[in-house]
Amino acid sequence: MNTIDHILAKAVEGTRLTPDEGLALFACRDLHKLGRAAHAVTTRLHPEPYRTFNIDRNINYTNVCAAVCDFCAFYRKSADSDAYVLSREELYKKIEETIALGGDQVLMQGGMHPSLKLEWYEELLRDLKARFPTVNLHAFSPPEIWHFHKINKLPLETVLKRLKDAGLGSLPGGGGEILVDRVRKELTKGKALASEWLDVCRVWHTLGGKGTCTMMFGHIETEAERVEHLTRLRDLQDETGGFTAFICWTMQPGHKMADFPEMGAFEYLRTQAISRLYLDNIPNIQSSWVTQGGKIGQVALFFGANDMGSLMIEENVVASAGTVHYLTLEEIKRSIREAGWEPRQRNVFYQLIDEGSVPHSEPRPTGGSAQVPHTSLPVLN
């Protein structure tokens, strides 16, 4: 058995990989082998006859941002003619449309606005929660929370407690990029560094909160730095258990990084598969069809993902970088069915919230022969 096969066998059996082993997997170009191992792990963790999706809306309540990120084409400065902060009426309308389409959540992210105080965000959350009590407010990425902490000169715990009391339901994992300061300092200015991003999640989890974590790759990071990023997420999950899911996607070249070569499906699927093998304590992985398109998003269900992510009624940041992939709700469901599972709607906590569906009568795909238990998958040649 060669080294890669040994590492894959460890992961499939549920034994934690070391950072050196994670890096060794990044040296493996055998996409099929990585994918089959990742799918075996996913099947072990999620033997259920369904794969999930969510319906929510990504609302960017402001595009004004104090940070400068080389990859971001969305942010504006306060004095720019097209800078905005959405009115309450605009927010109400967007949430009402989301509910009408069966959604149970809105993902709200800025802009790190330089002058809005914490009281403005508390009032926003209270107002929305009073008007839409059943809608989960999945809001404010860790860099935004860190920004609130800095400009209000309040401890992180105080900021997060106040936001939670006002109606914050869960924390999105945006702004993670690569959690290595060399990368963050080179890509961004005025944004939370790695330990600060992690501290926000740590405090939120300590308060009983849940959230997601992310990785945006395919820019200036090395493969060793991808492993470092994954290790930091895994370590924090050991400590708090607060991450419900991991989502990774490739950087969309644009803005100051328009000349960067775009990472395609091979690198996306390879990295997601390795992430599934490495992140042994994060239960769910979402497919990133928004950046890769519907077909690759569907294939990603065989490369470590157990969830098709969100219908995402509205998305602005990735679209600003020039990537435009849309799927309807029926297309998401069809993607899951065609792959061999039943589609089920979930909330941010991965609780099923639909009325159930007809049990699937066919064997579940297992990455090799559908008749072979996952423990016997031909992961090793």
mmCIF file of C-alpha atoms in Angstrom:
data_model
loop_
_atom_site.group_PDB
_atom_site.id
_atom_site.type_symbol
_atom_site.label_atom_id
_atom_site.label_comp_id
_atom_site.label_asym_id
_atom_site.label_seq_id
_atom_site.Cartn_x
_atom_site.Cartn_y
_atom_site.Cartn_z
ATOM 1 C CA MET A 1 0.000 0.000 0.000
ATOM 2 C CA ASN A 2 1.493 3.325 -0.994
ATOM 3 C CA THR A 3 1.435 6.429 1.157
ATOM 4 C CA ILE A 4 -1.623 8.025 -0.434
ATOM 5 C CA ASP A 5 -3.640 4.828 -0.203
ATOM 6 C CA HIS A 6 -2.653 4.489 3.456
ATOM 7 C CA ILE A 7 -3.771 8.055 4.205
ATOM 8 C CA LEU A 8 -7.061 7.593 2.383
ATOM 9 C CA ALA A 9 -7.719 4.347 4.223
ATOM 10 C CA LYS A 10 -7.148 6.116 7.543
ATOM 11 C CA ALA A 11 -9.635 8.817 6.677
ATOM 12 C CA VAL A 12 -12.246 6.366 5.400
ATOM 13 C CA GLU A 13 -11.959 4.410 8.656
ATOM 14 C CA GLY A 14 -12.440 7.593 10.674
ATOM 15 C CA THR A 15 -8.887 8.110 11.897
ATOM 16 C CA ARG A 16 -7.816 11.747 12.012
ATOM 17 C CA LEU A 17 -5.233 12.882 9.482
ATOM 18 C CA THR A 18 -2.169 14.865 10.449
ATOM 19 C CA PRO A 19 -1.267 18.141 8.707
ATOM 20 C CA ASP A 20 1.552 16.347 6.890
ATOM 21 C CA GLU A 21 -0.934 13.778 5.639
ATOM 22 C CA GLY A 22 -3.295 16.539 4.551
ATOM 23 C CA LEU A 23 -0.471 18.133 2.604
ATOM 24 C CA ALA A 24 0.395 14.792 1.042
ATOM 25 C CA LEU A 25 -3.182 14.554 -0.248
ATOM 26 C CA PHE A 26 -2.778 17.937 -1.920
ATOM 27 C CA ALA A 27 0.153 16.461 -3.815
ATOM 28 C CA CYS A 28 -2.137 13.726 -5.176
ATOM 29 C CA ARG A 29 -3.559 14.507 -8.613
ATOM 30 C CA ASP A 30 -5.723 11.388 -8.787
ATOM 31 C CA LEU A 31 -9.093 13.106 -8.582
ATOM 32 C CA HIS A 32 -11.038 9.873 -8.838
ATOM 33 C CA LYS A 33 -9.216 8.306 -5.926
ATOM 34 C CA LEU A 34 -9.655 11.355 -3.698
ATOM 35 C CA GLY A 35 -13.309 11.631 -4.647
ATOM 36 C CA ARG A 36 -14.101 8.023 -3.894
ATOM 37 C CA ALA A 37 -12.494 8.248 -0.479
ATOM 38 C CA ALA A 38 -14.305 11.500 0.323
ATOM 39 C CA HIS A 39 -17.585 9.976 -0.802
ATOM 40 C CA ALA A 40 -16.977 6.958 1.411
ATOM 41 C CA VAL A 41 -16.533 9.282 4.395
ATOM 42 C CA THR A 42 -19.679 11.212 3.457
ATOM 43 C CA THR A 43 -21.641 7.976 3.135
ATOM 44 C CA ARG A 44 -20.419 6.871 6.569
ATOM 45 C CA LEU A 45 -21.437 10.194 8.110
ATOM 46 C CA HIS A 46 -24.662 10.515 6.123
ATOM 47 C CA PRO A 47 -26.152 7.139 5.254
ATOM 48 C CA GLU A 48 -29.608 8.706 5.062
ATOM 49 C CA PRO A 49 -31.478 8.391 1.762
ATOM 50 C CA TYR A 50 -31.583 12.120 1.133
ATOM 51 C CA ARG A 51 -29.403 15.108 0.462
ATOM 52 C CA THR A 52 -30.392 18.533 1.661
ATOM 53 C CA PHE A 53 -30.814 22.092 0.464
ATOM 54 C CA ASN A 54 -31.887 25.358 1.993
ATOM 55 C CA ILE A 55 -33.941 28.297 0.789
ATOM 56 C CA ASP A 56 -32.657 31.658 1.840
ATOM 57 C CA ARG A 57 -31.750 35.043 0.488
ATOM 58 C CA ASN A 58 -28.374 36.718 0.644
ATOM 59 C CA ILE A 59 -29.110 40.321 1.530
ATOM 60 C CA ASN A 60 -26.225 42.753 1.429
ATOM 61 C CA TYR A 61 -27.707 45.460 3.628
ATOM 62 C CA THR A 62 -24.895 47.826 2.679
ATOM 63 C CA ASN A 63 -22.040 47.843 0.184
ATOM 64 C CA VAL A 64 -20.090 50.444 2.156
ATOM 65 C CA CYS A 65 -16.960 48.846 3.554
ATOM 66 C CA ALA A 66 -13.992 50.085 5.531
ATOM 67 C CA ALA A 67 -11.874 47.170 4.339
ATOM 68 C CA VAL A 68 -10.170 46.860 0.970
ATOM 69 C CA CYS A 69 -9.941 43.369 -0.489
ATOM 70 C CA ASP A 70 -8.118 42.858 -3.775
ATOM 71 C CA PHE A 71 -10.582 40.203 -4.930
ATOM 72 C CA CYS A 72 -13.775 42.124 -4.095
ATOM 73 C CA ALA A 73 -15.638 44.105 -6.757
ATOM 74 C CA PHE A 74 -18.656 44.724 -4.537
ATOM 75 C CA TYR A 75 -17.509 47.146 -1.864
ATOM 76 C CA ARG A 76 -17.862 50.930 -2.071
ATOM 77 C CA LYS A 77 -16.615 53.822 0.002
ATOM 78 C CA SER A 78 -19.142 56.074 1.778
ATOM 79 C CA ALA A 79 -18.712 58.914 -0.696
ATOM 80 C CA ASP A 80 -19.166 56.777 -3.812
ATOM 81 C CA SER A 81 -22.237 57.627 -5.839
ATOM 82 C CA ASP A 82 -23.512 54.062 -5.774
ATOM 83 C CA ALA A 83 -22.885 53.437 -2.068
ATOM 84 C CA TYR A 84 -26.045 52.343 -0.259
ATOM 85 C CA VAL A 85 -27.627 51.204 2.982
ATOM 86 C CA LEU A 86 -30.922 49.396 2.399
ATOM 87 C CA SER A 87 -34.025 50.924 3.904
ATOM 88 C CA ARG A 88 -36.330 48.951 6.176
ATOM 89 C CA GLU A 89 -38.967 48.848 3.427
ATOM 90 C CA GLU A 90 -36.485 47.263 1.011
ATOM 91 C CA LEU A 91 -35.492 44.699 3.632
ATOM 92 C CA TYR A 92 -39.127 43.902 4.452
ATOM 93 C CA LYS A 93 -39.886 43.325 0.776
ATOM 94 C CA LYS A 94 -36.904 41.007 0.281
ATOM 95 C CA ILE A 95 -37.800 38.938 3.346
ATOM 96 C CA GLU A 96 -41.465 38.741 2.373
ATOM 97 C CA GLU A 97 -40.403 37.440 -1.060
ATOM 98 C CA THR A 98 -38.154 34.876 0.609
ATOM 99 C CA ILE A 99 -40.981 33.598 2.811
ATOM 100 C CA ALA A 100 -43.307 33.432 -0.199
ATOM 101 C CA LEU A 101 -40.798 31.101 -1.900
ATOM 102 C CA GLY A 102 -40.633 28.805 1.128
ATOM 103 C CA GLY A 103 -37.532 30.280 2.731
ATOM 104 C CA ASP A 104 -36.952 30.287 6.458
ATOM 105 C CA GLN A 105 -33.806 32.377 6.651
ATOM 106 C CA VAL A 106 -32.000 35.460 5.380
ATOM 107 C CA LEU A 107 -28.237 35.742 5.203
ATOM 108 C CA MET A 108 -27.348 39.370 5.875
ATOM 109 C CA GLN A 109 -23.839 40.647 5.312
ATOM 110 C CA GLY A 110 -22.247 44.051 4.634
ATOM 111 C CA GLY A 111 -19.849 45.936 4.088
ATOM 112 C CA MET A 112 -18.066 46.884 7.253
ATOM 113 C CA HIS A 113 -19.729 50.264 7.464
ATOM 114 C CA PRO A 114 -17.399 52.808 9.108
ATOM 115 C CA SER A 115 -20.005 54.793 11.021
ATOM 116 C CA LEU A 116 -22.994 52.567 11.895
ATOM 117 C CA LYS A 117 -22.932 51.860 15.610
ATOM 118 C CA LEU A 118 -23.891 48.674 17.417
ATOM 119 C CA GLU A 119 -27.241 50.170 18.388
ATOM 120 C CA TRP A 120 -28.151 50.426 14.680
ATOM 121 C CA TYR A 121 -27.607 46.684 14.234
ATOM 122 C CA GLU A 122 -29.517 45.837 17.413
ATOM 123 C CA GLU A 123 -32.455 47.908 16.252
ATOM 124 C CA LEU A 124 -32.287 46.271 12.827
ATOM 125 C CA LEU A 125 -32.377 42.762 14.289
ATOM 126 C CA ARG A 126 -35.157 43.545 16.759
ATOM 127 C CA ASP A 127 -37.233 45.154 14.064
ATOM 128 C CA LEU A 128 -36.863 42.230 11.653
ATOM 129 C CA LYS A 129 -37.425 39.630 14.366
ATOM 130 C CA ALA A 130 -40.581 41.374 15.546
ATOM 131 C CA ARG A 131 -41.936 41.496 12.000
ATOM 132 C CA PHE A 132 -40.730 38.011 10.922
ATOM 133 C CA PRO A 133 -40.468 35.951 14.131
ATOM 134 C CA THR A 134 -40.018 32.577 12.381
ATOM 135 C CA VAL A 135 -37.242 33.706 10.037
ATOM 136 C CA ASN A 136 -33.688 32.881 11.135
ATOM 137 C CA LEU A 137 -31.349 35.852 10.896
ATOM 138 C CA HIS A 138 -28.057 34.326 9.724
ATOM 139 C CA ALA A 139 -26.077 37.506 9.839
ATOM 140 C CA PHE A 140 -22.785 39.348 10.039
ATOM 141 C CA SER A 141 -19.604 37.542 9.077
ATOM 142 C CA PRO A 142 -16.788 37.300 11.640
ATOM 143 C CA PRO A 143 -14.900 40.260 10.081
ATOM 144 C CA GLU A 144 -18.035 42.396 10.472
ATOM 145 C CA ILE A 145 -18.425 41.332 14.101
ATOM 146 C CA TRP A 146 -14.747 42.121 14.701
ATOM 147 C CA HIS A 147 -15.342 45.517 13.109
ATOM 148 C CA PHE A 148 -18.317 46.169 15.442
ATOM 149 C CA HIS A 149 -16.095 45.252 18.387
ATOM 150 C CA LYS A 150 -13.395 47.690 17.271
ATOM 151 C CA ILE A 151 -15.464 50.747 16.393
ATOM 152 C CA ASN A 152 -17.702 50.421 19.453
ATOM 153 C CA LYS A 153 -14.740 49.709 21.758
ATOM 154 C CA LEU A 154 -16.640 46.849 23.388
ATOM 155 C CA PRO A 155 -15.520 43.302 24.254
ATOM 156 C CA LEU A 156 -16.426 40.692 21.666
ATOM 157 C CA GLU A 157 -18.586 38.854 24.186
ATOM 158 C CA THR A 158 -20.609 42.000 24.854
ATOM 159 C CA VAL A 159 -21.110 42.656 21.146
ATOM 160 C CA LEU A 160 -22.246 39.121 20.430
ATOM 161 C CA LYS A 161 -24.479 38.899 23.514
ATOM 162 C CA ARG A 162 -26.224 42.114 22.560
ATOM 163 C CA LEU A 163 -26.714 40.964 18.965
ATOM 164 C CA LYS A 164 -27.981 37.584 20.135
ATOM 165 C CA ASP A 165 -30.431 39.219 22.526
ATOM 166 C CA ALA A 166 -31.625 41.393 19.653
ATOM 167 C CA GLY A 167 -32.357 38.391 17.421
ATOM 168 C CA LEU A 168 -29.152 37.176 15.783
ATOM 169 C CA GLY A 169 -29.812 33.503 15.079
ATOM 170 C CA SER A 170 -26.596 32.141 13.589
ATOM 171 C CA LEU A 171 -23.264 33.309 12.266
ATOM 172 C CA PRO A 172 -22.224 32.887 8.617
ATOM 173 C CA GLY A 173 -18.620 31.950 7.941
ATOM 174 C CA GLY A 174 -17.923 34.655 5.393
ATOM 175 C CA GLY A 175 -14.652 36.513 5.160
ATOM 176 C CA GLY A 176 -12.608 33.461 6.098
ATOM 177 C CA GLU A 177 -10.709 33.315 2.808
ATOM 178 C CA ILE A 178 -7.508 31.631 4.013
ATOM 179 C CA LEU A 179 -6.923 31.812 7.763
ATOM 180 C CA VAL A 180 -3.223 32.542 7.495
ATOM 181 C CA ASP A 181 -2.030 36.068 8.234
ATOM 182 C CA ARG A 182 0.525 36.156 5.410
ATOM 183 C CA VAL A 183 -2.304 35.625 2.938
ATOM 184 C CA ARG A 184 -4.771 37.945 4.664
ATOM 185 C CA LYS A 185 -2.289 40.812 4.945
ATOM 186 C CA GLU A 186 -1.442 40.543 1.277
ATOM 187 C CA LEU A 187 -5.029 40.238 0.029
ATOM 188 C CA THR A 188 -6.870 42.600 2.349
ATOM 189 C CA LYS A 189 -6.482 45.809 4.301
ATOM 190 C CA GLY A 190 -8.489 46.685 7.408
ATOM 191 C CA LYS A 191 -9.949 43.216 7.830
ATOM 192 C CA ALA A 192 -9.811 40.721 10.709
ATOM 193 C CA LEU A 193 -6.699 38.577 10.816
ATOM 194 C CA ALA A 194 -6.846 34.817 11.259
ATOM 195 C CA SER A 195 -6.898 34.695 15.064
ATOM 196 C CA GLU A 196 -9.481 37.500 15.159
ATOM 197 C CA TRP A 197 -11.808 35.647 12.747
ATOM 198 C CA LEU A 198 -11.473 32.543 14.891
ATOM 199 C CA ASP A 199 -11.978 34.478 18.141
ATOM 200 C CA VAL A 200 -15.327 35.790 16.907
ATOM 201 C CA CYS A 201 -16.487 32.238 16.171
ATOM 202 C CA ARG A 202 -15.060 30.970 19.454
ATOM 203 C CA VAL A 203 -16.950 33.534 21.536
ATOM 204 C CA TRP A 204 -20.165 33.024 19.536
ATOM 205 C CA HIS A 205 -19.955 29.275 20.011
ATOM 206 C CA THR A 206 -19.219 29.731 23.726
ATOM 207 C CA LEU A 207 -22.454 31.686 23.976
ATOM 208 C CA GLY A 208 -24.262 28.670 22.548
ATOM 209 C CA GLY A 209 -24.389 29.963 18.996
ATOM 210 C CA LYS A 210 -23.927 27.965 15.818
ATOM 211 C CA GLY A 211 -22.523 28.960 12.455
ATOM 212 C CA THR A 212 -20.756 27.869 9.316
ATOM 213 C CA CYS A 213 -17.142 28.061 8.202
ATOM 214 C CA THR A 214 -15.687 28.631 4.761
ATOM 215 C CA MET A 215 -12.560 28.664 2.635
ATOM 216 C CA MET A 216 -11.969 30.718 -0.507
ATOM 217 C CA PHE A 217 -8.939 29.341 -2.328
ATOM 218 C CA GLY A 218 -7.181 29.542 -5.640
ATOM 219 C CA HIS A 219 -5.380 32.875 -5.278
ATOM 220 C CA ILE A 220 -2.062 33.541 -3.539
ATOM 221 C CA GLU A 221 -2.193 30.788 -0.960
ATOM 222 C CA THR A 222 -0.014 27.699 -0.992
ATOM 223 C CA GLU A 223 -1.377 24.212 -0.509
ATOM 224 C CA ALA A 224 0.341 24.131 2.889
ATOM 225 C CA GLU A 225 -1.658 27.235 3.803
ATOM 226 C CA ARG A 226 -4.880 25.497 2.774
ATOM 227 C CA VAL A 227 -3.983 22.726 5.207
ATOM 228 C CA GLU A 228 -3.189 25.304 7.899
ATOM 229 C CA HIS A 229 -6.607 26.871 7.302
ATOM 230 C CA LEU A 230 -8.357 23.516 7.611
ATOM 231 C CA THR A 231 -6.354 22.652 10.718
ATOM 232 C CA ARG A 232 -7.411 25.876 12.435
ATOM 233 C CA LEU A 233 -11.060 25.192 11.678
ATOM 234 C CA ARG A 234 -10.736 21.615 12.904
ATOM 235 C CA ASP A 235 -8.998 22.736 16.103
ATOM 236 C CA LEU A 236 -11.704 25.274 16.890
ATOM 237 C CA GLN A 237 -14.397 22.708 16.185
ATOM 238 C CA ASP A 238 -12.704 20.375 18.689
ATOM 239 C CA GLU A 239 -12.863 23.196 21.207
ATOM 240 C CA THR A 240 -16.430 24.421 20.656
ATOM 241 C CA GLY A 241 -18.379 22.148 18.311
ATOM 242 C CA GLY A 242 -20.102 25.231 16.927
ATOM 243 C CA PHE A 243 -19.663 24.774 13.182
ATOM 244 C CA THR A 244 -22.600 23.145 11.426
ATOM 245 C CA ALA A 245 -21.065 23.055 7.962
ATOM 246 C CA PHE A 246 -18.051 23.871 5.805
ATOM 247 C CA ILE A 247 -18.260 25.494 2.388
ATOM 248 C CA CYS A 248 -15.314 26.039 0.056
ATOM 249 C CA TRP A 249 -15.175 27.805 -3.271
ATOM 250 C CA THR A 250 -12.663 29.056 -5.770
ATOM 251 C CA MET A 251 -11.814 32.736 -5.981
ATOM 252 C CA GLN A 252 -13.567 34.422 -8.886
ATOM 253 C CA PRO A 253 -10.914 36.509 -10.677
ATOM 254 C CA GLY A 254 -11.866 40.135 -10.972
ATOM 255 C CA HIS A 255 -11.232 43.625 -9.666
ATOM 256 C CA LYS A 256 -7.513 43.938 -8.777
ATOM 257 C CA MET A 257 -7.044 40.202 -9.367
ATOM 258 C CA ALA A 258 -8.592 40.088 -12.825
ATOM 259 C CA ASP A 259 -5.438 38.615 -14.320
ATOM 260 C CA PHE A 260 -5.378 35.644 -11.961
ATOM 261 C CA PRO A 261 -6.087 32.319 -13.667
ATOM 262 C CA GLU A 262 -9.435 30.914 -12.622
ATOM 263 C CA MET A 263 -9.423 27.628 -10.761
ATOM 264 C CA GLY A 264 -11.744 25.166 -12.450
ATOM 265 C CA ALA A 265 -13.738 22.124 -11.477
ATOM 266 C CA PHE A 266 -10.724 19.840 -11.047
ATOM 267 C CA GLU A 267 -9.179 21.955 -8.317
ATOM 268 C CA TYR A 268 -12.529 22.679 -6.689
ATOM 269 C CA LEU A 269 -13.529 19.014 -6.480
ATOM 270 C CA ARG A 270 -10.061 17.963 -5.355
ATOM 271 C CA THR A 271 -9.965 20.554 -2.570
ATOM 272 C CA GLN A 272 -13.476 19.794 -1.392
ATOM 273 C CA ALA A 273 -12.712 16.067 -1.306
ATOM 274 C CA ILE A 274 -9.557 16.643 0.748
ATOM 275 C CA SER A 275 -11.510 18.934 3.065
ATOM 276 C CA ARG A 276 -14.060 16.162 3.699
ATOM 277 C CA LEU A 277 -11.246 13.749 4.470
ATOM 278 C CA TYR A 278 -9.470 16.201 6.776
ATOM 279 C CA LEU A 279 -12.354 17.866 8.625
ATOM 280 C CA ASP A 280 -13.427 14.805 10.550
ATOM 281 C CA ASN A 281 -15.403 16.786 13.111
ATOM 282 C CA ILE A 282 -17.474 19.100 10.906
ATOM 283 C CA PRO A 283 -20.647 17.219 10.039
ATOM 284 C CA ASN A 284 -21.790 18.801 6.793
ATOM 285 C CA ILE A 285 -20.214 20.076 3.589
ATOM 286 C CA GLN A 286 -22.089 22.215 1.105
ATOM 287 C CA SER A 287 -21.629 22.049 -2.635
ATOM 288 C CA SER A 288 -20.629 25.350 -4.200
ATOM 289 C CA TRP A 289 -22.767 25.398 -7.348
ATOM 290 C CA VAL A 290 -22.898 29.208 -7.178
ATOM 291 C CA THR A 291 -19.273 29.434 -8.302
ATOM 292 C CA GLN A 292 -19.013 26.156 -10.228
ATOM 293 C CA GLY A 293 -22.397 25.868 -11.930
ATOM 294 C CA GLY A 294 -25.163 23.355 -11.470
ATOM 295 C CA LYS A 295 -23.519 20.326 -13.071
ATOM 296 C CA ILE A 296 -20.318 20.525 -11.042
ATOM 297 C CA GLY A 297 -22.434 21.340 -7.998
ATOM 298 C CA GLN A 298 -24.238 18.070 -8.580
ATOM 299 C CA VAL A 299 -20.976 16.143 -9.096
ATOM 300 C CA ALA A 300 -19.725 17.642 -5.827
ATOM 301 C CA LEU A 301 -22.255 15.396 -4.047
ATOM 302 C CA PHE A 302 -19.846 12.565 -4.910
ATOM 303 C CA PHE A 303 -16.787 14.520 -3.750
ATOM 304 C CA GLY A 304 -17.593 15.054 -0.097
ATOM 305 C CA ALA A 305 -20.680 17.265 -0.106
ATOM 306 C CA ASN A 306 -23.936 16.118 1.465
ATOM 307 C CA ASP A 307 -25.814 19.343 0.845
ATOM 308 C CA MET A 308 -26.590 21.435 -2.231
ATOM 309 C CA GLY A 309 -26.446 24.684 -0.274
ATOM 310 C CA SER A 310 -29.057 27.316 -0.739
ATOM 311 C CA LEU A 311 -31.504 28.268 -3.443
ATOM 312 C CA MET A 312 -29.965 31.696 -2.835
ATOM 313 C CA ILE A 313 -32.742 33.882 -4.148
ATOM 314 C CA GLU A 314 -30.338 36.821 -4.317
ATOM 315 C CA GLU A 315 -26.554 36.938 -4.452
ATOM 316 C CA ASN A 316 -24.530 40.067 -5.134
ATOM 317 C CA VAL A 317 -20.904 39.616 -4.148
ATOM 318 C CA VAL A 318 -19.954 36.685 -6.380
ATOM 319 C CA ALA A 319 -22.086 38.125 -9.166
ATOM 320 C CA SER A 320 -20.140 41.397 -8.903
ATOM 321 C CA ALA A 321 -16.995 39.428 -9.741
ATOM 322 C CA GLY A 322 -18.634 38.271 -12.951
ATOM 323 C CA THR A 323 -19.754 34.773 -12.025
ATOM 324 C CA VAL A 324 -23.424 34.198 -12.688
ATOM 325 C CA HIS A 325 -24.810 30.733 -12.000
ATOM 326 C CA TYR A 326 -28.448 30.338 -11.105
ATOM 327 C CA LEU A 327 -30.505 27.291 -10.255
ATOM 328 C CA THR A 328 -34.216 27.219 -9.631
ATOM 329 C CA LEU A 329 -35.625 25.268 -6.725
ATOM 330 C CA GLU A 330 -36.766 22.548 -9.104
ATOM 331 C CA GLU A 331 -33.304 22.374 -10.675
ATOM 332 C CA ILE A 332 -31.734 21.891 -7.232
ATOM 333 C CA LYS A 333 -34.198 19.142 -6.409
ATOM 334 C CA ARG A 334 -33.675 17.514 -9.792
ATOM 335 C CA SER A 335 -29.897 17.610 -9.337
ATOM 336 C CA ILE A 336 -30.246 15.693 -6.078
ATOM 337 C CA ARG A 337 -32.746 13.191 -7.521
ATOM 338 C CA GLU A 338 -30.646 12.523 -10.608
ATOM 339 C CA ALA A 339 -27.711 11.765 -8.329
ATOM 340 C CA GLY A 340 -29.763 9.139 -6.518
ATOM 341 C CA TRP A 341 -31.082 10.793 -3.376
ATOM 342 C CA GLU A 342 -34.296 12.421 -2.279
ATOM 343 C CA PRO A 343 -34.115 16.201 -1.912
ATOM 344 C CA ARG A 344 -35.054 17.496 1.540
ATOM 345 C CA GLN A 345 -35.268 21.059 2.754
ATOM 346 C CA ARG A 346 -33.353 21.911 5.932
ATOM 347 C CA ASN A 347 -32.701 24.917 8.120
ATOM 348 C CA VAL A 348 -29.298 26.333 9.095
ATOM 349 C CA PHE A 349 -29.055 23.796 11.920
ATOM 350 C CA TYR A 350 -29.552 20.955 9.415
ATOM 351 C CA GLN A 351 -32.950 20.068 10.822
ATOM 352 C CA LEU A 352 -35.365 18.888 8.131
ATOM 353 C CA ILE A 353 -38.189 21.374 7.739
ATOM 354 C CA ASP A 354 -40.171 20.004 4.804
ATOM 355 C CA GLU A 355 -43.015 17.552 5.049
ATOM 356 C CA GLY A 356 -40.933 14.607 3.926
ATOM 357 C CA SER A 357 -40.983 12.861 0.648
ATOM 358 C CA VAL A 358 -41.466 9.435 -0.833
ATOM 359 C CA PRO A 359 -38.726 7.040 0.313
ATOM 360 C CA HIS A 360 -36.263 6.245 -2.413
ATOM 361 C CA SER A 361 -36.568 2.659 -3.570
ATOM 362 C CA GLU A 362 -33.178 2.432 -5.224
ATOM 363 C CA PRO A 363 -29.855 1.673 -3.505
ATOM 364 C CA ARG A 364 -27.928 4.767 -2.527
ATOM 365 C CA PRO A 365 -24.844 5.579 -4.567
ATOM 366 C CA THR A 366 -21.738 4.732 -2.606
ATOM 367 C CA GLY A 367 -18.966 5.870 -4.886
ATOM 368 C CA GLY A 368 -18.269 2.442 -6.291
ATOM 369 C CA SER A 369 -20.707 -0.382 -6.845
ATOM 370 C CA ALA A 370 -24.007 0.580 -5.225
ATOM 371 C CA GLN A 371 -24.262 -2.942 -3.803
ATOM 372 C CA VAL A 372 -21.003 -2.740 -1.890
ATOM 373 C CA PRO A 373 -20.930 -1.367 1.691
ATOM 374 C CA HIS A 374 -18.919 1.832 2.010
ATOM 375 C CA THR A 375 -16.335 0.101 4.158
ATOM 376 C CA SER A 376 -15.507 -2.072 1.161
ATOM 377 C CA LEU A 377 -15.394 0.721 -1.367
ATOM 378 C CA PRO A 378 -12.573 0.356 -3.854
ATOM 379 C CA VAL A 379 -10.816 3.335 -2.346
ATOM 380 C CA LEU A 380 -7.501 1.556 -2.555
ATOM 381 C CA ASN A 381 -6.266 0.157 -5.786
#
